[in-house]
Amino acid sequence: MKGVFVKSYNLAVLRRRMSAVITTLCLLLPVVLPPGQSSSAEDPRDKYRKIEKEIKSHKEEIEKTKKREHSVLEDIDNIDRKLDYAEAEIRKLRKQRRKTASDIRKVENDIKTKKSEIEKGRTWIKKRLRAMQKNTQDADVLYMLTETDDIGTLARRWKYLESITQYERRMIDRYTESLTKLNEKEKKLQELRAELLDNEKGIKETESLLSSEKNEKKKLLSSIKKDRFAHEQMLKELEESSKKLLDIIRKLEKEEVYDAKGFARLKGRLGWPVNGKVVTPFGSHKDPVYNIPVFRNGIYIKAENDSVRAVYGGKIAYSDWFKGYGNLMIVNHGQGYHSLYANLSETFFRVGDIIKDRDIIGRVGESGITNAPSLYFEIRFKGKPLDPAQWLKNK
C-alpha cells in the first residue's frame, strides 16, 4: 500500500451534518425579500446556491468516507505482505550472491590451473622447437634407424619413435585444449562478474523498497495511534482475528489427532521461543493510548536474535499467513496443547512435519501491530489461551 493512512471519518456524524444542512435549506427556501429590502442583504437564491454547494461537498465527503472505510488490519496486512515479499527476495538474492561469488572463486582457481598447464606446455614446445632447429627431425630418425643391423633392435627403435611422436601429438593437443578451456573459463568469469553486479543492484533496490515499506508502516501505525476511531477499529479487528484463530484450532483438533504426551508436566520449565524481553504481557490491561480495556491471548517478545525455537516437540498443524498475525505457525503438542508463533519472517517446516524440542522453526519478522523485530507467542489448551509466563522458565 502506497500513501499514508488517511484518517477515518464517522459516517454517522457526516450524515447528521448533511441532515442539518438540508433542514436549514428547507427553512430558507420560503423566505421572500420584503419591498424596499436593502440591496446589500443576501439574496435567498445566493444562500440556496451556497447550501446546494455545501450539500454537494458533503455528498462528496461521504463518498470519500465510504471508500476510506475499510479494514485497518487490512492496511497493516498489505504492508506486511510487501515487507514479507521484500525480505524473502533479499534472502533469495543474497543466497544467489553467495553462490555466484563461490562460482567466481572456483572459476578463478580453474583459470590459475589452466594457465599453469599452458605455461608448462609452452615451455615444452619451446624446447622441442629448439631441438628441431639444432638437428632436423628427419636426420635424427634416419640416424637411429641405420646405426644398427639388428632387426630386433631396429623394430624396438621404430616402436619407440612412434611412441615419441604420439607423445608429442598428445602434448600439443593438451596444450591446445588448455588454451580453449582457458578462453571458455575467462568468458564464464566475465558472465559471473556481470551476474554478481546485477545481483548487487537487485539487493540494493529491494533493500530500498524494504526501507520504504518500513517507513510506510511506521507512518500508518503512528496515524492509527493518533486516531481514536482507527485505533479502536484495529483492536476490534484483532479481537475478531483471535476468534477466527480459535475456530481454526478447534477445527484442527477435530480433523487431526496427534497422540503425544508430556507437555502438561513441563509447566514453568519450557525454554523460551526466542531470547528477548516481554513488551506486551498476557491478559487484561488498559490500552496505553486511549485507556481502552484490551485482552491479549499471548505475549509480544522483543527479540534479541532472529532464530525462533519450538518450546516443545510436536507436529506442525498450521503454517501460513493469517490476518493480524503475519506468518503464523501452530504446533500441536498432543492432549489439546498448542503453541503459536506469529510475526515470522521465514518458516522452515511445513504442515504435517514432526519437530523436536528446541528445533529452529523460523525467524523473527516485523509483521503485525509492532514496528520492530518481535515474536508473538501463545500457548493454548483445547483452544483456551494460557499465560505463557506460567509455562516458560524464569530468566
Short mmCIF file of C-alpha atoms in Angstrom, two decimals:
data_model
loop_
_atom_site.label_atom_id
_atom_site.label_comp_id
_atom_site.label_asym_id
_atom_site.label_seq_id
_atom_site.Cartn_x
_atom_site.Cartn_y
_atom_site.Cartn_z
CA MET A 1 0.00 0.00 0.00
CA LYS A 2 1.41 3.36 -1.01
CA GLY A 3 0.31 6.58 0.63
CA VAL A 4 -0.12 7.40 4.23
CA PHE A 5 -3.09 6.03 6.05
CA VAL A 6 -5.87 8.65 5.86
CA LYS A 7 -7.83 9.44 8.98
CA SER A 8 -11.18 7.62 9.04
CA TYR A 9 -14.35 9.66 9.21
CA ASN A 10 -17.50 8.82 11.12
CA LEU A 11 -20.31 8.36 8.57
CA ALA A 12 -22.99 8.89 11.16
CA VAL A 13 -21.58 12.31 12.07
CA LEU A 14 -21.40 13.35 8.42
CA ARG A 15 -24.94 12.21 7.74
CA ARG A 16 -26.19 14.24 10.75
CA ARG A 17 -24.38 17.30 9.42
CA MET A 18 -25.90 16.83 5.99
CA SER A 19 -29.36 16.44 7.51
CA ALA A 20 -28.92 19.73 9.38
CA VAL A 21 -27.90 21.48 6.17
CA ILE A 22 -30.97 20.17 4.32
CA THR A 23 -33.23 21.30 7.19
CA THR A 24 -31.71 24.77 7.03
CA LEU A 25 -32.32 24.80 3.30
CA CYS A 26 -35.99 23.96 3.76
CA LEU A 27 -36.38 26.82 6.25
CA LEU A 28 -34.70 29.30 3.96
CA LEU A 29 -36.46 28.47 0.71
CA PRO A 30 -39.84 30.16 1.55
CA VAL A 31 -38.20 33.43 2.53
CA VAL A 32 -39.07 36.35 0.16
CA LEU A 33 -37.49 39.75 0.26
CA PRO A 34 -39.96 42.39 1.56
CA PRO A 35 -40.49 45.53 -0.50
CA GLY A 36 -37.76 48.08 -0.06
CA GLN A 37 -35.25 45.48 1.26
CA SER A 38 -31.73 46.84 1.04
CA SER A 39 -29.79 45.60 -1.94
CA SER A 40 -26.89 44.82 0.43
CA ALA A 41 -28.87 41.97 2.06
CA GLU A 42 -28.00 38.46 0.87
CA ASP A 43 -30.39 37.11 -1.74
CA PRO A 44 -32.08 33.82 -0.63
CA ARG A 45 -31.14 32.44 -4.04
CA ASP A 46 -27.49 33.06 -3.23
CA LYS A 47 -27.98 31.31 0.10
CA TYR A 48 -29.65 28.48 -1.76
CA ARG A 49 -26.70 28.18 -4.12
CA LYS A 50 -24.29 28.22 -1.17
CA ILE A 51 -26.22 25.49 0.63
CA GLU A 52 -26.50 23.49 -2.58
CA LYS A 53 -22.74 23.73 -2.96
CA GLU A 54 -22.26 22.67 0.67
CA ILE A 55 -24.60 19.69 0.18
CA LYS A 56 -22.61 18.65 -2.87
CA SER A 57 -19.41 18.98 -0.85
CA HIS A 58 -20.84 16.81 1.95
CA LYS A 59 -22.01 14.22 -0.56
CA GLU A 60 -18.50 14.04 -2.00
CA GLU A 61 -17.12 13.74 1.53
CA ILE A 62 -19.49 10.87 2.28
CA GLU A 63 -18.43 9.10 -0.91
CA LYS A 64 -14.79 9.55 0.05
CA THR A 65 -15.54 8.24 3.53
CA LYS A 66 -17.21 5.15 2.12
CA LYS A 67 -14.04 4.45 0.15
CA ARG A 68 -11.88 5.06 3.20
CA GLU A 69 -13.95 2.85 5.48
CA HIS A 70 -12.03 -0.38 5.19
CA SER A 71 -10.20 -2.72 7.49
CA VAL A 72 -7.35 -1.11 9.44
CA LEU A 73 -5.77 -4.54 9.77
CA GLU A 74 -6.10 -4.91 6.01
CA ASP A 75 -3.91 -1.83 5.58
CA ILE A 76 -1.33 -3.23 8.00
CA ASP A 77 -1.62 -6.64 6.38
CA ASN A 78 -1.00 -5.25 2.89
CA ILE A 79 2.20 -3.54 4.01
CA ASP A 80 3.29 -6.63 5.96
CA ARG A 81 2.88 -8.79 2.87
CA LYS A 82 5.06 -6.37 0.91
CA LEU A 83 7.62 -6.43 3.71
CA ASP A 84 7.49 -10.22 3.75
CA TYR A 85 7.98 -10.36 -0.03
CA ALA A 86 10.88 -7.88 0.06
CA GLU A 87 12.62 -9.77 2.88
CA ALA A 88 12.16 -13.09 1.06
CA GLU A 89 13.51 -11.53 -2.14
CA ILE A 90 16.55 -10.17 -0.31
CA ARG A 91 17.23 -13.60 1.22
CA LYS A 92 16.99 -15.18 -2.24
CA LEU A 93 19.25 -12.56 -3.84
CA ARG A 94 21.83 -12.88 -1.06
CA LYS A 95 21.82 -16.66 -1.48
CA GLN A 96 22.37 -16.21 -5.22
CA ARG A 97 25.15 -13.72 -4.49
CA ARG A 98 26.92 -16.23 -2.22
CA LYS A 99 26.63 -18.92 -4.91
CA THR A 100 27.86 -16.58 -7.67
CA ALA A 101 30.79 -15.45 -5.52
CA SER A 102 31.63 -19.11 -4.85
CA ASP A 103 31.43 -19.89 -8.58
CA ILE A 104 33.72 -16.94 -9.33
CA ARG A 105 36.33 -18.23 -6.86
CA LYS A 106 36.11 -21.71 -8.42
CA VAL A 107 36.48 -20.37 -11.97
CA GLU A 108 39.40 -18.15 -10.90
CA ASN A 109 41.14 -21.22 -9.44
CA ASP A 110 40.42 -23.17 -12.66
CA ILE A 111 41.92 -20.32 -14.70
CA LYS A 112 45.01 -20.34 -12.49
CA THR A 113 45.39 -24.11 -13.01
CA LYS A 114 44.88 -23.82 -16.78
CA LYS A 115 47.45 -21.02 -17.03
CA SER A 116 49.95 -23.22 -15.16
CA GLU A 117 49.26 -26.10 -17.57
CA ILE A 118 49.61 -23.78 -20.56
CA GLU A 119 52.92 -22.41 -19.27
CA LYS A 120 54.30 -25.95 -18.88
CA GLY A 121 53.09 -26.85 -22.37
CA ARG A 122 54.58 -23.68 -23.81
CA THR A 123 57.96 -24.43 -22.15
CA TRP A 124 57.98 -27.97 -23.56
CA ILE A 125 57.10 -26.78 -27.09
CA LYS A 126 59.90 -24.20 -26.98
CA LYS A 127 62.41 -26.91 -26.01
CA ARG A 128 61.23 -29.18 -28.83
CA LEU A 129 61.43 -26.36 -31.37
CA ARG A 130 64.99 -25.54 -30.29
CA ALA A 131 65.94 -29.21 -30.59
CA MET A 132 64.38 -29.45 -34.05
CA GLN A 133 66.25 -26.33 -35.16
CA LYS A 134 69.55 -27.84 -33.96
CA ASN A 135 69.05 -31.22 -35.63
CA THR A 136 66.41 -31.84 -38.24
CA GLN A 137 63.86 -34.38 -37.20
CA ASP A 138 64.47 -36.44 -40.33
CA ALA A 139 68.22 -36.73 -39.66
CA ASP A 140 67.59 -37.91 -36.10
CA VAL A 141 65.18 -40.56 -37.29
CA LEU A 142 67.47 -41.76 -40.10
CA TYR A 143 70.47 -41.99 -37.74
CA MET A 144 68.55 -44.02 -35.18
CA LEU A 145 67.28 -46.47 -37.81
CA THR A 146 70.56 -47.03 -39.69
CA GLU A 147 73.12 -47.28 -36.90
CA THR A 148 72.33 -50.96 -36.24
CA ASP A 149 71.96 -54.09 -38.33
CA ASP A 150 70.00 -55.99 -35.68
CA ILE A 151 66.37 -56.45 -36.80
CA GLY A 152 65.08 -56.69 -33.20
CA THR A 153 66.85 -53.50 -32.16
CA LEU A 154 65.59 -51.77 -35.29
CA ALA A 155 61.99 -52.79 -34.55
CA ARG A 156 62.27 -51.59 -30.96
CA ARG A 157 63.67 -48.23 -32.08
CA TRP A 158 60.89 -47.78 -34.62
CA LYS A 159 58.27 -48.51 -31.95
CA TYR A 160 59.99 -46.04 -29.63
CA LEU A 161 59.95 -43.37 -32.34
CA GLU A 162 56.23 -43.97 -32.88
CA SER A 163 55.53 -43.55 -29.14
CA ILE A 164 57.59 -40.33 -29.11
CA THR A 165 55.56 -38.97 -31.99
CA GLN A 166 52.28 -39.89 -30.25
CA TYR A 167 53.51 -38.29 -27.04
CA GLU A 168 54.36 -35.07 -28.85
CA ARG A 169 50.96 -35.06 -30.52
CA ARG A 170 49.25 -35.58 -27.18
CA MET A 171 51.25 -32.76 -25.62
CA ILE A 172 50.32 -30.37 -28.41
CA ASP A 173 46.67 -31.47 -28.26
CA ARG A 174 46.65 -30.96 -24.49
CA TYR A 175 48.20 -27.52 -24.88
CA THR A 176 45.58 -26.54 -27.48
CA GLU A 177 42.78 -27.90 -25.30
CA SER A 178 44.08 -25.92 -22.31
CA LEU A 179 44.05 -22.73 -24.37
CA THR A 180 40.47 -23.39 -25.48
CA LYS A 181 39.31 -24.13 -21.92
CA LEU A 182 41.11 -21.04 -20.64
CA ASN A 183 39.17 -18.88 -23.10
CA GLU A 184 35.92 -20.55 -22.01
CA LYS A 185 36.74 -20.04 -18.32
CA GLU A 186 37.61 -16.38 -18.84
CA LYS A 187 34.35 -15.85 -20.72
CA LYS A 188 32.47 -17.60 -17.89
CA LEU A 189 34.24 -15.40 -15.35
CA GLN A 190 33.09 -12.25 -17.17
CA GLU A 191 29.50 -13.55 -17.19
CA LEU A 192 29.64 -14.38 -13.47
CA ARG A 193 31.04 -10.96 -12.59
CA ALA A 194 28.25 -9.30 -14.61
CA GLU A 195 25.74 -11.52 -12.82
CA LEU A 196 27.23 -10.50 -9.45
CA LEU A 197 26.87 -6.81 -10.35
CA ASP A 198 23.20 -7.36 -11.34
CA ASN A 199 22.69 -9.24 -8.10
CA GLU A 200 24.19 -6.42 -6.04
CA LYS A 201 21.97 -3.94 -7.87
CA GLY A 202 18.89 -6.10 -7.17
CA ILE A 203 19.76 -6.30 -3.46
CA LYS A 204 20.17 -2.51 -3.19
CA GLU A 205 16.88 -1.87 -4.99
CA THR A 206 14.99 -4.39 -2.83
CA GLU A 207 16.59 -3.06 0.36
CA SER A 208 15.44 0.42 -0.70
CA LEU A 209 11.91 -0.95 -1.23
CA LEU A 210 12.04 -2.66 2.18
CA SER A 211 13.14 0.57 3.85
CA SER A 212 10.35 2.47 2.09
CA GLU A 213 7.71 -0.04 3.22
CA LYS A 214 9.02 0.07 6.79
CA ASN A 215 8.67 3.85 6.79
CA GLU A 216 5.18 3.46 5.31
CA LYS A 217 4.21 1.12 8.13
CA LYS A 218 5.72 3.44 10.72
CA LYS A 219 3.56 6.30 9.41
CA LEU A 220 0.49 4.05 9.30
CA LEU A 221 0.90 2.86 12.89
CA SER A 222 1.57 6.43 14.01
CA SER A 223 -1.61 7.68 12.30
CA ILE A 224 -3.66 4.85 13.85
CA LYS A 225 -2.26 5.76 17.26
CA LYS A 226 -3.41 9.38 16.81
CA ASP A 227 -6.88 8.43 15.53
CA ARG A 228 -9.08 7.00 18.28
CA PHE A 229 -11.64 5.67 15.80
CA ALA A 230 -8.97 3.82 13.78
CA HIS A 231 -7.25 2.63 16.97
CA GLU A 232 -10.47 1.16 18.35
CA GLN A 233 -11.24 -0.39 14.97
CA MET A 234 -7.82 -2.06 14.91
CA LEU A 235 -8.29 -3.51 18.41
CA LYS A 236 -11.75 -4.76 17.43
CA GLU A 237 -10.39 -6.43 14.31
CA LEU A 238 -7.58 -8.05 16.30
CA GLU A 239 -10.21 -9.50 18.62
CA GLU A 240 -12.14 -10.83 15.61
CA SER A 241 -8.95 -12.39 14.21
CA SER A 242 -8.33 -14.04 17.58
CA LYS A 243 -11.81 -15.60 17.48
CA LYS A 244 -11.18 -16.90 13.95
CA LEU A 245 -7.91 -18.34 15.19
CA LEU A 246 -9.77 -20.17 17.97
CA ASP A 247 -12.11 -21.65 15.34
CA ILE A 248 -9.10 -22.85 13.35
CA ILE A 249 -7.52 -24.53 16.40
CA ARG A 250 -10.78 -26.30 17.29
CA LYS A 251 -11.14 -27.41 13.68
CA LEU A 252 -7.57 -28.72 13.67
CA GLU A 253 -8.24 -30.71 16.85
CA LYS A 254 -11.23 -32.39 15.26
CA GLU A 255 -9.57 -33.11 11.94
CA GLU A 256 -6.23 -34.32 13.23
CA VAL A 257 -5.36 -36.26 16.37
CA TYR A 258 -1.72 -36.13 17.43
CA ASP A 259 -1.04 -38.78 20.03
CA ALA A 260 1.71 -37.36 22.24
CA LYS A 261 2.13 -36.73 25.96
CA GLY A 262 4.39 -34.83 28.30
CA PHE A 263 3.66 -31.19 27.58
CA ALA A 264 1.47 -30.68 30.67
CA ARG A 265 4.27 -31.81 33.00
CA LEU A 266 6.58 -29.03 31.78
CA LYS A 267 4.66 -26.07 33.19
CA GLY A 268 7.21 -23.48 34.30
CA ARG A 269 10.09 -25.37 32.62
CA LEU A 270 9.66 -24.65 28.90
CA GLY A 271 12.52 -22.96 27.09
CA TRP A 272 11.82 -19.53 25.60
CA PRO A 273 10.96 -19.48 21.88
CA VAL A 274 13.32 -16.52 21.37
CA ASN A 275 15.70 -14.55 23.57
CA GLY A 276 14.30 -11.17 24.45
CA LYS A 277 12.11 -9.05 26.66
CA VAL A 278 8.32 -9.25 27.01
CA VAL A 279 6.96 -5.89 25.84
CA THR A 280 3.26 -6.80 25.86
CA PRO A 281 2.04 -9.17 28.60
CA PHE A 282 -0.76 -11.73 28.60
CA GLY A 283 -4.24 -10.97 29.85
CA SER A 284 -6.38 -7.91 30.55
CA HIS A 285 -4.87 -4.46 30.65
CA LYS A 286 -5.65 -0.91 29.63
CA ASP A 287 -4.54 0.24 26.21
CA PRO A 288 -1.84 2.88 26.95
CA VAL A 289 -3.03 5.26 24.21
CA TYR A 290 -6.77 5.63 24.86
CA ASN A 291 -7.23 3.70 28.12
CA ILE A 292 -9.39 1.13 26.32
CA PRO A 293 -9.68 -2.30 28.02
CA VAL A 294 -7.81 -4.94 25.99
CA PHE A 295 -7.23 -8.67 26.44
CA ARG A 296 -4.14 -10.28 24.97
CA ASN A 297 -4.15 -14.04 24.37
CA GLY A 298 -0.38 -14.16 24.21
CA ILE A 299 2.78 -12.14 24.68
CA TYR A 300 4.96 -9.99 22.42
CA ILE A 301 8.68 -10.65 22.89
CA LYS A 302 11.10 -8.05 21.55
CA ALA A 303 13.72 -10.32 20.02
CA GLU A 304 17.45 -10.14 20.69
CA ASN A 305 18.13 -12.72 17.98
CA ASP A 306 16.16 -13.87 14.94
CA SER A 307 16.01 -17.66 15.48
CA VAL A 308 12.65 -18.95 16.73
CA ARG A 309 12.70 -22.33 18.51
CA ALA A 310 9.86 -24.71 19.28
CA VAL A 311 9.23 -24.76 23.03
CA TYR A 312 8.48 -28.50 22.79
CA GLY A 313 8.33 -31.27 20.20
CA GLY A 314 5.18 -31.81 18.18
CA LYS A 315 3.52 -31.75 14.78
CA ILE A 316 3.12 -28.67 12.58
CA ALA A 317 -0.66 -28.13 12.43
CA TYR A 318 -0.70 -24.76 10.64
CA SER A 319 1.84 -22.71 8.70
CA ASP A 320 0.51 -19.83 6.62
CA TRP A 321 -0.25 -16.13 6.54
CA PHE A 322 -3.01 -15.09 8.96
CA LYS A 323 -4.55 -11.62 9.08
CA GLY A 324 -3.33 -9.72 12.12
CA TYR A 325 -0.64 -12.30 12.87
CA GLY A 326 1.51 -12.28 9.73
CA ASN A 327 3.27 -15.60 9.09
CA LEU A 328 1.81 -17.91 11.71
CA MET A 329 2.93 -21.38 12.78
CA ILE A 330 0.90 -23.60 15.12
CA VAL A 331 2.47 -26.66 16.73
CA ASN A 332 0.30 -29.46 18.10
CA HIS A 333 1.90 -30.96 21.25
CA GLY A 334 -0.81 -33.51 21.90
CA GLN A 335 -3.52 -33.80 24.58
CA GLY A 336 -5.08 -30.50 23.43
CA TYR A 337 -1.97 -28.34 23.83
CA HIS A 338 -0.80 -25.99 21.07
CA SER A 339 1.90 -23.33 20.85
CA LEU A 340 1.55 -20.43 18.40
CA TYR A 341 4.36 -18.39 16.84
CA ALA A 342 3.39 -15.28 14.87
CA ASN A 343 5.11 -12.39 13.07
CA LEU A 344 7.60 -14.79 11.47
CA SER A 345 9.64 -13.56 8.52
CA GLU A 346 10.54 -17.10 7.48
CA THR A 347 9.36 -20.63 8.32
CA PHE A 348 11.38 -23.86 7.97
CA PHE A 349 8.73 -26.56 8.29
CA ARG A 350 5.51 -27.48 6.51
CA VAL A 351 2.17 -28.72 7.77
CA GLY A 352 2.44 -32.34 8.86
CA ASP A 353 6.16 -32.21 9.72
CA ILE A 354 7.21 -33.67 13.07
CA ILE A 355 9.60 -31.45 15.01
CA LYS A 356 11.71 -31.96 18.10
CA ASP A 357 12.10 -29.86 21.22
CA ARG A 358 14.17 -26.69 20.52
CA ASP A 359 14.16 -27.14 16.74
CA ILE A 360 14.57 -23.81 14.91
CA ILE A 361 11.20 -23.44 13.19
CA GLY A 362 11.54 -19.94 11.74
CA ARG A 363 12.91 -16.43 12.04
CA VAL A 364 11.54 -13.32 13.71
CA GLY A 365 9.86 -10.72 11.50
CA GLU A 366 8.23 -7.31 11.87
CA SER A 367 4.66 -8.03 10.83
CA GLY A 368 1.58 -7.26 12.92
CA ILE A 369 0.99 -4.15 15.00
CA THR A 370 4.63 -3.76 16.04
CA ASN A 371 7.27 -1.96 14.02
CA ALA A 372 10.29 -3.78 15.44
CA PRO A 373 11.59 -7.37 15.33
CA SER A 374 9.33 -9.21 17.74
CA LEU A 375 7.66 -12.58 18.21
CA TYR A 376 4.03 -13.00 19.19
CA PHE A 377 3.71 -16.22 21.22
CA GLU A 378 0.72 -18.10 22.64
CA ILE A 379 0.06 -21.35 24.45
CA ARG A 380 -3.44 -22.81 24.22
CA PHE A 381 -5.18 -25.77 25.82
CA LYS A 382 -8.17 -27.01 23.84
CA GLY A 383 -8.36 -23.56 22.27
CA LYS A 384 -8.25 -21.65 25.56
CA PRO A 385 -5.32 -19.21 25.85
CA LEU A 386 -2.94 -19.80 28.77
CA ASP A 387 -0.49 -17.34 30.29
CA PRO A 388 2.89 -18.16 28.69
CA ALA A 389 4.69 -16.60 31.69
CA GLN A 390 3.46 -19.52 33.83
CA TRP A 391 4.87 -22.06 31.37
CA LEU A 392 8.21 -20.57 30.35
CA LYS A 393 11.32 -20.80 32.55
CA ASN A 394 12.14 -17.87 34.79
CA LYS A 395 15.08 -15.95 33.37
#
